[in-house]
Amino acid sequence: MKKEQLKSAFRTLALKGLKKAALSPSKRALDAKINHALKTLLKELNPHSILFFYPLPLEPDIRPTIALFRRQKRVRLYLPFMQDVSFEMVPLRLPLFTKKFGVKEPSFSHFNHHRVEVVVVPIVGTDRSLRRIGYGKGMYDRFFSRLQNKPITIFIARSLFFSPQIITQGYDVQADIIITGDGALLKGNQHDRVDYIKLPRLRALSRGRNLPCLQKGKQR
């Protein structure tokens, strides 16, 4: 079976799992853990610009984190604005409008700045290379291909759906770190190695803008 077929089959199963997680009584608790971990990590990274996403029902509700950083005037916040098969990065301004797929977006502005320090990305799942398996539209892949810099990329999901077999392509967006409801994954020293870290240890991960690789950890 080809990679695209494997990825499609994986996506179907993962989406079923995410729908189940979205209906779970523990959803709020999972989202609270994710927000705590995300806030902790972003405070340690201390970025001047962040691209968030506005959550859909299957995605963790990161609005508390967005609200926290909106109050910090030194940090520029952005949201995606969908255009054709990709999206533009536009400043986060209220009110938000519901657009295609039920996504909420700010109003469009002619903002041509294509540099951002941190990007927070929702995922359906990932594989051993820590590349993104999304909804199949390819919007984030096209957006990242146009960026003028390589931002720190944080994947977010309530539950981690992980393929030990590499089913993604080289153009798929790759994570620096993945935050889920029960832990966090950090890219290992080698392309095929993934280290697992529990959330209480997240604070020790970054001492500046570069995320280090762990030397030891439980391999997945």
PDB file of N, CA, C and O in Angstrom, residues 8 54 58 76 86 93 108 114 125 130 143-144 153 176 186 194 202:
ATOM      1  N   SER A   8      -4.216   7.982   4.474  1.00  0.00           N
ATOM      2  CA  SER A   8      -5.666   8.154   4.423  1.00  0.00           C
ATOM      3  C   SER A   8      -6.374   7.198   5.380  1.00  0.00           C
ATOM      4  O   SER A   8      -7.304   7.595   6.099  1.00  0.00           O
ATOM      5  N   TYR A  54      -7.775  28.818  15.711  1.00  0.00           N
ATOM      6  CA  TYR A  54      -9.024  28.878  16.469  1.00  0.00           C
ATOM      7  C   TYR A  54      -9.623  27.483  16.462  1.00  0.00           C
ATOM      8  O   TYR A  54      -9.865  26.917  15.400  1.00  0.00           O
ATOM      9  N   LEU A  58     -13.209  19.109  17.325  1.00  0.00           N
ATOM     10  CA  LEU A  58     -12.316  17.963  17.499  1.00  0.00           C
ATOM     11  C   LEU A  58     -10.962  18.359  18.070  1.00  0.00           C
ATOM     12  O   LEU A  58     -10.169  17.486  18.432  1.00  0.00           O
ATOM     13  N   ARG A  76       2.932  39.659  19.410  1.00  0.00           N
ATOM     14  CA  ARG A  76       2.030  39.783  18.271  1.00  0.00           C
ATOM     15  C   ARG A  76       1.379  38.425  18.011  1.00  0.00           C
ATOM     16  O   ARG A  76       2.084  37.421  17.835  1.00  0.00           O
ATOM     17  N   SER A  86      -4.818  27.366   0.631  1.00  0.00           N
ATOM     18  CA  SER A  86      -3.872  27.654   1.706  1.00  0.00           C
ATOM     19  C   SER A  86      -4.488  28.711   2.611  1.00  0.00           C
ATOM     20  O   SER A  86      -5.709  28.895   2.612  1.00  0.00           O
ATOM     21  N   ARG A  93      -7.576  39.957  15.525  1.00  0.00           N
ATOM     22  CA  ARG A  93      -8.387  41.114  15.899  1.00  0.00           C
ATOM     23  C   ARG A  93      -9.838  40.677  16.015  1.00  0.00           C
ATOM     24  O   ARG A  93     -10.312  39.867  15.220  1.00  0.00           O
ATOM     25  N   PHE A 108      -9.824  40.090   7.041  1.00  0.00           N
ATOM     26  CA  PHE A 108      -8.581  40.058   6.269  1.00  0.00           C
ATOM     27  C   PHE A 108      -7.910  41.429   6.295  1.00  0.00           C
ATOM     28  O   PHE A 108      -8.560  42.471   6.321  1.00  0.00           O
ATOM     29  N   HIS A 114       5.839  37.584   6.576  1.00  0.00           N
ATOM     30  CA  HIS A 114       5.813  36.132   6.570  1.00  0.00           C
ATOM     31  C   HIS A 114       6.874  35.544   7.496  1.00  0.00           C
ATOM     32  O   HIS A 114       7.447  34.509   7.205  1.00  0.00           O
ATOM     33  N   GLY A 125      -2.885  13.329  13.704  1.00  0.00           N
ATOM     34  CA  GLY A 125      -1.934  12.345  14.200  1.00  0.00           C
ATOM     35  C   GLY A 125      -0.548  12.637  13.677  1.00  0.00           C
ATOM     36  O   GLY A 125      -0.300  13.672  13.032  1.00  0.00           O
ATOM     37  N   LEU A 130       7.628  12.498  13.251  1.00  0.00           N
ATOM     38  CA  LEU A 130       6.954  13.639  13.865  1.00  0.00           C
ATOM     39  C   LEU A 130       6.473  14.652  12.837  1.00  0.00           C
ATOM     40  O   LEU A 130       6.439  15.861  13.094  1.00  0.00           O
ATOM     41  N   PHE A 143       1.374  26.760   3.520  1.00  0.00           N
ATOM     42  CA  PHE A 143       1.726  27.958   4.282  1.00  0.00           C
ATOM     43  C   PHE A 143       3.185  27.920   4.723  1.00  0.00           C
ATOM     44  O   PHE A 143       3.929  28.890   4.550  1.00  0.00           O
ATOM     45  N   PHE A 144       3.625  26.790   5.293  1.00  0.00           N
ATOM     46  CA  PHE A 144       5.007  26.680   5.770  1.00  0.00           C
ATOM     47  C   PHE A 144       6.007  26.810   4.629  1.00  0.00           C
ATOM     48  O   PHE A 144       7.113  27.323   4.823  1.00  0.00           O
ATOM     49  N   THR A 153       7.760  24.845  15.949  1.00  0.00           N
ATOM     50  CA  THR A 153       6.444  24.321  15.598  1.00  0.00           C
ATOM     51  C   THR A 153       5.945  23.389  16.692  1.00  0.00           C
ATOM     52  O   THR A 153       6.601  22.400  17.025  1.00  0.00           O
ATOM     53  N   ASP A 176       8.518  20.398  16.382  1.00  0.00           N
ATOM     54  CA  ASP A 176       9.595  20.468  17.359  1.00  0.00           C
ATOM     55  C   ASP A 176       9.134  19.845  18.672  1.00  0.00           C
ATOM     56  O   ASP A 176       9.926  19.255  19.399  1.00  0.00           O
ATOM     57  N   LEU A 186       8.992  15.205  22.430  1.00  0.00           N
ATOM     58  CA  LEU A 186      10.024  16.109  21.934  1.00  0.00           C
ATOM     59  C   LEU A 186      10.872  15.376  20.924  1.00  0.00           C
ATOM     60  O   LEU A 186      11.216  14.217  21.126  1.00  0.00           O
ATOM     61  N   VAL A 194      12.042   9.052  19.057  1.00  0.00           N
ATOM     62  CA  VAL A 194      11.142   9.982  19.706  1.00  0.00           C
ATOM     63  C   VAL A 194      11.226   9.766  21.206  1.00  0.00           C
ATOM     64  O   VAL A 194      11.155   8.642  21.689  1.00  0.00           O
ATOM     65  N   LEU A 202       7.861  19.590  31.518  1.00  0.00           N
ATOM     66  CA  LEU A 202       7.914  20.501  30.372  1.00  0.00           C
ATOM     67  C   LEU A 202       8.727  21.760  30.668  1.00  0.00           C
ATOM     68  O   LEU A 202       9.425  22.263  29.811  1.00  0.00           O
TER      69      LEU A 202
END
